[in-house]
mmCIF file of C-alpha atoms in Angstrom:
data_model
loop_
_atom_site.group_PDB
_atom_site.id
_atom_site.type_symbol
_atom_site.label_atom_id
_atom_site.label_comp_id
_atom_site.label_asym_id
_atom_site.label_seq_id
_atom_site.Cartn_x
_atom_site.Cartn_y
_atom_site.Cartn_z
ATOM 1 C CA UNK A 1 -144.163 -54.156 43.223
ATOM 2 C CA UNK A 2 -146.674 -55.824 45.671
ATOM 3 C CA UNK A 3 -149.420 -57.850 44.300
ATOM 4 C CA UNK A 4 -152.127 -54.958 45.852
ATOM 5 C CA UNK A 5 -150.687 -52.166 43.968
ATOM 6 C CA UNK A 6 -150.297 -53.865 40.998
ATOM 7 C CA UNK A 7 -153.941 -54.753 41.137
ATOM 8 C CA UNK A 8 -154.506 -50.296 42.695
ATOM 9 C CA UNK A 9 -152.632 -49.717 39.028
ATOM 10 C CA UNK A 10 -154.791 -52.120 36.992
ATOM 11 C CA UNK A 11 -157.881 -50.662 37.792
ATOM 12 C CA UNK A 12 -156.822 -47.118 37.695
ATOM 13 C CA UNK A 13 -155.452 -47.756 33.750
ATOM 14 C CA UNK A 14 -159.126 -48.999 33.115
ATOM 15 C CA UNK A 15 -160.881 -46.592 35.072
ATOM 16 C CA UNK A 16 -158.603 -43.954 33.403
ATOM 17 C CA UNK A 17 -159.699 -46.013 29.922
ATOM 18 C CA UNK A 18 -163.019 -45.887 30.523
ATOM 19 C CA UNK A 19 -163.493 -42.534 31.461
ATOM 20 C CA UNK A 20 -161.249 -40.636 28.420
ATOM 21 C CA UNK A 21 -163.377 -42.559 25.704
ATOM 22 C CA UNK A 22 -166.539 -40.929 27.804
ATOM 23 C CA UNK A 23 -165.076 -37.439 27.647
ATOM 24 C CA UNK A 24 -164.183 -38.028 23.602
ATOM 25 C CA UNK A 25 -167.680 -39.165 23.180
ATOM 26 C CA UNK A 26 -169.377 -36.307 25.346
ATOM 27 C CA UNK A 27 -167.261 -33.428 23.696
ATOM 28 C CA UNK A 28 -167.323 -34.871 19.874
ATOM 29 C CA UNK A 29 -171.235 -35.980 20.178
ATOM 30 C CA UNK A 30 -171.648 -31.825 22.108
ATOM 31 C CA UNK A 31 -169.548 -30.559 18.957
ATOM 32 C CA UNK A 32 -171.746 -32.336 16.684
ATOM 33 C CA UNK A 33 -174.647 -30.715 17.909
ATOM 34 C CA UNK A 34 -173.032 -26.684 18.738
ATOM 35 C CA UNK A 35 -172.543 -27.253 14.922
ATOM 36 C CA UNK A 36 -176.465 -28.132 13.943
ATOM 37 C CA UNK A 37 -177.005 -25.119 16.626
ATOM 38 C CA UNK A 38 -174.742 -22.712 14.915
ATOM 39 C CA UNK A 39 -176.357 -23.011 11.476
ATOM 40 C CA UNK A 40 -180.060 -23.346 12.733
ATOM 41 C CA UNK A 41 -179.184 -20.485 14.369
ATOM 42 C CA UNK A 42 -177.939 -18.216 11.536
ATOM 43 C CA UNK A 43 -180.710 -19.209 9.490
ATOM 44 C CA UNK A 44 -183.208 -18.308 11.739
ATOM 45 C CA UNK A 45 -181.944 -14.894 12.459
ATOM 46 C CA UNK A 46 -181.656 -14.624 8.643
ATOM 47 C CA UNK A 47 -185.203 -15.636 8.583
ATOM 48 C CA UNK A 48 -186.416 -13.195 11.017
ATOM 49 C CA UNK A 49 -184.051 -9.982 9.813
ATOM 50 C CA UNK A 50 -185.898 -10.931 6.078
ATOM 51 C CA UNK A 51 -189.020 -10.937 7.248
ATOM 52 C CA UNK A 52 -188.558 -7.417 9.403
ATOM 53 C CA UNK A 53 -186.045 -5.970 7.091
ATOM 54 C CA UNK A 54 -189.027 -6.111 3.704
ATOM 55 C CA UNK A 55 -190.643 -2.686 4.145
ATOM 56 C CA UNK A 56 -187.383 -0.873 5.131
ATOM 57 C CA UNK A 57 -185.723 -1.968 1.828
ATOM 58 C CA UNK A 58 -188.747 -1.084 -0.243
ATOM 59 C CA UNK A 59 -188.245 2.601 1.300
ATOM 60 C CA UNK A 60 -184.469 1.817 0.638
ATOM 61 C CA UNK A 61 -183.785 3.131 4.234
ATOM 62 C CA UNK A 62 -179.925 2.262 5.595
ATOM 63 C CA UNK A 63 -179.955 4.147 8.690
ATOM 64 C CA UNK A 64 -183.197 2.052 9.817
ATOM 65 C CA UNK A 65 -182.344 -1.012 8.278
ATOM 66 C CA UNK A 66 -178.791 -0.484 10.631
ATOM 67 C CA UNK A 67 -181.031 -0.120 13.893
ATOM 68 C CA UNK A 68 -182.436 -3.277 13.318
ATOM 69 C CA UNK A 69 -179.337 -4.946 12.932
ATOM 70 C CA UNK A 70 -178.048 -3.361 15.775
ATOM 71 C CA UNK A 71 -180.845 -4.702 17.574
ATOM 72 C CA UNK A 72 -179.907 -8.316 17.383
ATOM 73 C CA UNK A 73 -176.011 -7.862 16.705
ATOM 74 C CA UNK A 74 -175.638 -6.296 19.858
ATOM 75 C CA UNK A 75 -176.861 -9.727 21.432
ATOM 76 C CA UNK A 76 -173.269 -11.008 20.807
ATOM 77 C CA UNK A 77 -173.908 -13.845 18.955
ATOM 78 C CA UNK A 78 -173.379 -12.926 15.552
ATOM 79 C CA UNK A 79 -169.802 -13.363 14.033
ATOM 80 C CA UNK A 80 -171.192 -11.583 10.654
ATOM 81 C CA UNK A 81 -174.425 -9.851 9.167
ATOM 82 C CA UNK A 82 -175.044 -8.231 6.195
ATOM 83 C CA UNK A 83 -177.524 -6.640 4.393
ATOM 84 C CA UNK A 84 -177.166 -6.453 0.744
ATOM 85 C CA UNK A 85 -179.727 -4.596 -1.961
ATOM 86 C CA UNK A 86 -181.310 -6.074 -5.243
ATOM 87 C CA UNK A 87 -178.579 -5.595 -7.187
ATOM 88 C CA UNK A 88 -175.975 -7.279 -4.343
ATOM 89 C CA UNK A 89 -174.557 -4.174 -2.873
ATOM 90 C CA UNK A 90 -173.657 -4.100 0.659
ATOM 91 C CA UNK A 91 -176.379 -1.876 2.736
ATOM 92 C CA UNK A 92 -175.721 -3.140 5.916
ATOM 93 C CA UNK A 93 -172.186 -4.767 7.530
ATOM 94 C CA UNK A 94 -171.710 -5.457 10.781
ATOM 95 C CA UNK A 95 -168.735 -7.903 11.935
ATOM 96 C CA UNK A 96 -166.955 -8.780 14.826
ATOM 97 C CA UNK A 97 -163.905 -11.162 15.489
ATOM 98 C CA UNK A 98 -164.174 -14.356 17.466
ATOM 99 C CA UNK A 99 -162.896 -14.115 20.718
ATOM 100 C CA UNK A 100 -163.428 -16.561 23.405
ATOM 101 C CA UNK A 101 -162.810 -15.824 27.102
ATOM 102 C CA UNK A 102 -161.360 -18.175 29.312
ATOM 103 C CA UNK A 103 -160.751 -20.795 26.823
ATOM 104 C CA UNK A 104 -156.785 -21.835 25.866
ATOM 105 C CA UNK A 105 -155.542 -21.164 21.886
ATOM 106 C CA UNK A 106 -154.764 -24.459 21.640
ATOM 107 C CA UNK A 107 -157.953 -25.734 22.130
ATOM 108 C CA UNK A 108 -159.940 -23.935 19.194
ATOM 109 C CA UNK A 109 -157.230 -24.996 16.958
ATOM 110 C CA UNK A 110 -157.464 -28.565 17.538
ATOM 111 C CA UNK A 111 -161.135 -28.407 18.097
ATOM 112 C CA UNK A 112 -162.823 -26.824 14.685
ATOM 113 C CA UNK A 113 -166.367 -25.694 14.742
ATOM 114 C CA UNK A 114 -168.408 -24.662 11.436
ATOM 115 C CA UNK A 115 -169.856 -21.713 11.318
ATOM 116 C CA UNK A 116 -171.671 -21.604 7.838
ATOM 117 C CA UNK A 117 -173.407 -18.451 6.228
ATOM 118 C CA UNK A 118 -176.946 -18.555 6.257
ATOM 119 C CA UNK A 119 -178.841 -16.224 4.119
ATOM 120 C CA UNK A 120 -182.501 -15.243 3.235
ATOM 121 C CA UNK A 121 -184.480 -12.686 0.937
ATOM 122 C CA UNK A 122 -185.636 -9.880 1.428
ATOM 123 C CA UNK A 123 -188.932 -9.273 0.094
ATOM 124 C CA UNK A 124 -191.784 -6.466 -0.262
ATOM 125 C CA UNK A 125 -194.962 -8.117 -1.785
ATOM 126 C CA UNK A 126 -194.030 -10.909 -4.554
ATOM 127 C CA UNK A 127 -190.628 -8.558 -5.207
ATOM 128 C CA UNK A 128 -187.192 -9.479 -4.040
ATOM 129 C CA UNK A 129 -185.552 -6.304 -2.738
ATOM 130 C CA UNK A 130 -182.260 -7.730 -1.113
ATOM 131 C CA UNK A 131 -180.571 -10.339 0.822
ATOM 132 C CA UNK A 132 -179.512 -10.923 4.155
ATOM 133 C CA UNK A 133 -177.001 -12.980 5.052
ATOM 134 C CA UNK A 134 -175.932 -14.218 8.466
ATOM 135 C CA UNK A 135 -172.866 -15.904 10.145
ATOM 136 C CA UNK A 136 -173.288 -17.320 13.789
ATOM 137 C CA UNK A 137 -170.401 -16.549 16.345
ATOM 138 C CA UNK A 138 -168.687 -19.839 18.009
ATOM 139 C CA UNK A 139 -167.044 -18.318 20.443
ATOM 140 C CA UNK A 140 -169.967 -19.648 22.708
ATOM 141 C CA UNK A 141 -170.294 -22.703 21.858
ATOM 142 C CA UNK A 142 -166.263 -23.400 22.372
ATOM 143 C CA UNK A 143 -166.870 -21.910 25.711
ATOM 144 C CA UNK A 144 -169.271 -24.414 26.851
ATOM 145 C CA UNK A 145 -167.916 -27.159 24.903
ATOM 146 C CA UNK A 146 -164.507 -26.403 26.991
ATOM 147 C CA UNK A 147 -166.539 -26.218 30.450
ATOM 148 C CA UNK A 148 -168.253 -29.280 29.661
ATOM 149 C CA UNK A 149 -164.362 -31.212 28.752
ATOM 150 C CA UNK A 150 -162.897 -29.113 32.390
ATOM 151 C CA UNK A 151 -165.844 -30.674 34.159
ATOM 152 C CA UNK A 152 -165.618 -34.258 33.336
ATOM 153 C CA UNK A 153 -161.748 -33.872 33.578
ATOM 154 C CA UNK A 154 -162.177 -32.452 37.429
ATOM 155 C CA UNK A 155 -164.791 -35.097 37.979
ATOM 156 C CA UNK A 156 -162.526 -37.907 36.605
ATOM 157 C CA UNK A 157 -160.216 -36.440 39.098
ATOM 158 C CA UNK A 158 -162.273 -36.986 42.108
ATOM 159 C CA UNK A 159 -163.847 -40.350 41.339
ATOM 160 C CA UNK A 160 -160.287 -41.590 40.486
ATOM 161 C CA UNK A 161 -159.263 -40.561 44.188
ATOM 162 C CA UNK A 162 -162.247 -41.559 45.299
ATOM 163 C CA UNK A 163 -161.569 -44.946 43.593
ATOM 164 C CA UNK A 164 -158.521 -45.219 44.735
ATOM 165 C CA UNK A 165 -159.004 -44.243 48.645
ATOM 166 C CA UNK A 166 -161.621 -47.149 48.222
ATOM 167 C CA UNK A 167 -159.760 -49.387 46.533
ATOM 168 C CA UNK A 168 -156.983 -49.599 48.904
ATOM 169 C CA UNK A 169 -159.649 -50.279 51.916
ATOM 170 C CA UNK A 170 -160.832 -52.886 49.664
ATOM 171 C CA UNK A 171 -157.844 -54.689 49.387
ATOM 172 C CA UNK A 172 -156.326 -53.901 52.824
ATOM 173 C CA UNK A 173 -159.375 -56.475 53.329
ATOM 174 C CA UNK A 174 -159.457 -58.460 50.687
ATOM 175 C CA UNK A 175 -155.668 -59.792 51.194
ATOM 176 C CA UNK A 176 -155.770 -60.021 54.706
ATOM 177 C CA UNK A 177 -155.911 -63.601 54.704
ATOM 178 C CA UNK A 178 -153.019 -63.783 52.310
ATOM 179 C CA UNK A 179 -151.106 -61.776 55.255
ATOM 180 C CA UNK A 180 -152.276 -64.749 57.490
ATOM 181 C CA UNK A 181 -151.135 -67.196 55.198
ATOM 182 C CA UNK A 182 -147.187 -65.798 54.858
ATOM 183 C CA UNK A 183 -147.254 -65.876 58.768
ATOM 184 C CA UNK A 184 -148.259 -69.065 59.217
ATOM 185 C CA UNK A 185 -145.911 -70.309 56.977
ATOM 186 C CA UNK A 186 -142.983 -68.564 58.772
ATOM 187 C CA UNK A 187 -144.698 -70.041 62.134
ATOM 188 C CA UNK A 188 -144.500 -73.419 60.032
ATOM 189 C CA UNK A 189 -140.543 -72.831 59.422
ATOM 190 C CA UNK A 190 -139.912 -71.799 63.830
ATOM 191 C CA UNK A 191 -141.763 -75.083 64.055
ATOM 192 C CA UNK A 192 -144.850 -73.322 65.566
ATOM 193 C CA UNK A 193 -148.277 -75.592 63.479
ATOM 194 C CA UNK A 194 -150.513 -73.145 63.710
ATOM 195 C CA UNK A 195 -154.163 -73.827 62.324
ATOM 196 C CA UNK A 196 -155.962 -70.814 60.954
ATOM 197 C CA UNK A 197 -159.793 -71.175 62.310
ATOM 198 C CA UNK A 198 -160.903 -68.048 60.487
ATOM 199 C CA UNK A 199 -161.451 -69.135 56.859
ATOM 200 C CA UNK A 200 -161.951 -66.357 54.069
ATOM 201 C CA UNK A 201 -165.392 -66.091 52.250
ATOM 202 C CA UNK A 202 -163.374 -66.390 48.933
ATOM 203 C CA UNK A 203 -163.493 -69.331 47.555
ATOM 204 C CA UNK A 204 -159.568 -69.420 46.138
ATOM 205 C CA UNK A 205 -157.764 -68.011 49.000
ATOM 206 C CA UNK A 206 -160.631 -70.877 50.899
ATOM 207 C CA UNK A 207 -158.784 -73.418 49.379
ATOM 208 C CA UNK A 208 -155.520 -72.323 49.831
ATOM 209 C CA UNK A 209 -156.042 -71.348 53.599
ATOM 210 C CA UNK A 210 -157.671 -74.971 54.050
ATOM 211 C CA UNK A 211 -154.614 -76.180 51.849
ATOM 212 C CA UNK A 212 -151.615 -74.797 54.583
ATOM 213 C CA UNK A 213 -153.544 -75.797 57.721
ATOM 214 C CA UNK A 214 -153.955 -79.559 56.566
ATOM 215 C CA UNK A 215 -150.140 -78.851 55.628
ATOM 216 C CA UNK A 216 -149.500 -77.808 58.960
ATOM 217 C CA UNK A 217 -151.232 -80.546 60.589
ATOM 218 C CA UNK A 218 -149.654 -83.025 58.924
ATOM 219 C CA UNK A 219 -146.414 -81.433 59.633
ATOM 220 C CA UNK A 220 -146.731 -81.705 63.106
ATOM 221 C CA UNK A 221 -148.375 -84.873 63.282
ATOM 222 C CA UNK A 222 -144.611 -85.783 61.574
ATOM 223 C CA UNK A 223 -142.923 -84.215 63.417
ATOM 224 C CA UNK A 224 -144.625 -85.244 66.781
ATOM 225 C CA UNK A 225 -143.611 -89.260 65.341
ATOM 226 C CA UNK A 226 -139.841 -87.972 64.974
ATOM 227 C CA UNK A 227 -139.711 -86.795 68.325
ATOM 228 C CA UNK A 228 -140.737 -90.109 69.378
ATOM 229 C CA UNK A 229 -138.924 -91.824 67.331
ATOM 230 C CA UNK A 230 -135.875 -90.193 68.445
ATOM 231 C CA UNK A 231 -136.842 -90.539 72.121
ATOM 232 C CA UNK A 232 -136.816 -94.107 71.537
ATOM 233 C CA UNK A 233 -133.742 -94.753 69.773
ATOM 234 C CA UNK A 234 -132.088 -92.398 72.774
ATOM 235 C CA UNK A 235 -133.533 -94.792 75.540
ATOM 236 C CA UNK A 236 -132.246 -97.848 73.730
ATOM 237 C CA UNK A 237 -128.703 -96.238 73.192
ATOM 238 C CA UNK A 238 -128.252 -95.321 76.715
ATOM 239 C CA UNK A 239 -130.184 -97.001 78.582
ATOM 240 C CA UNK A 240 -129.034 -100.822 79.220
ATOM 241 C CA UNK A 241 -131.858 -103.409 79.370
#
């Protein structure tokens, strides 16, 4: 493996790193608050239905204690609601079974949301005349939660591409003068001294740039005195004086 894709595979294990603990953090800090959502949620609606719900149980009226509850429940929102008298018989039921469009099995499973009953009384005057108790539905909040965690995956996706197409530009660069450097030592071995005039504006590949040409030089200078030497000693062997 070259040097410039082990360096493309580095950076892509910590960019890939980096970028799942963000998604954990995003979709466990989002479930954290769906959950404080969910129950301030059910106990406001509890709240409310009390409050609009105390002159329809004084009169002890079902079918228009119903059409209020239809009125909200048909929002969607509402897992369970139920309207129960004094003496904690159900008036009122309404419940509906979480169902979540668009978003795998597999994910609800392994990602649990609480969905705690909130309740509230009912009251005419200073007397309690029932209880209402309500359960919010999740199947919202795994929806977003699972469009925020498909987002950040698909943007992962493009920055790492993006990363990468720039990466190898970056390095195509970068180790260009290590390119120069293995040709000038094969140059070196044909017996061809080049000098490389271009330095790089890295300091370590600097030094090792300015490190083969003053090898280079020295090499010819040596082998400039060889030739010489062996001129001479080829005159005085065949030459008489």
């Amino acid at each position: 493996m070259t040097l410039g894709r082990q360096l493309i595979l580095s950076g892509m294990l910590v960019l890939l790193g980096l970028f799942t603990g963000m998604i954990v953090f995003t979709v466990q800090n989002t479930q954290q608050f769906l959950n404080h959502q969910l129950s301030t949620h059910a106990q406001d609606t509890a709240t409310v239905l009390g409050l609009s719900l105390s002159h329809v149980m004084k009169e002890n009226d079902p079918v228009m204690a119903g059409r209020m509850v239809d009125s909200i429940w048909d929002s969607g929102y509402y897992q369970n609601i139920e309207v129960d008298t004094l003496k904690g018989a159900p008036l009122v039921t309404r419940e509906m079974e979480v169902k979540v469009a668009g978003v795998p099995n597999w994910f609800i499973q392994s990602l649990k949301l609480k969905t705690e009953k909130r309740s509230a009384l009912i009251q005419s005057g200073w007397m309690q005349v029932g209880k209402v108790t309500v359960e919010s539905n999740p199947g919202f909040a795994y929806k977003q939660i699972w469009e925020t965690l498909s987002q950040s995956i698909l943007w992962l996706l493009v920055i790492s591409v993006l990363a990468m197409m720039l990466g190898l530009l970056l390095l195509h660069v970068i180790l260009k003068p290590l390119r120069n450097i293995t040709r000038q030592a094969y140059a070196i071995c044909n017996q061809d001294f080049m000098i490389q005039e271009k330095l790089p504006w890295t300091i370590d590949l600097r030094q090792v740039v300015e490190a083969m040409n003053t090898m280079s030089s020295r090499l010819k200078n040596i082998f400039e005195e060889q030739v010489k030497v062996s001129e001479s000693l080829r005159q005085q062997a065949f030459q008489s004086p």
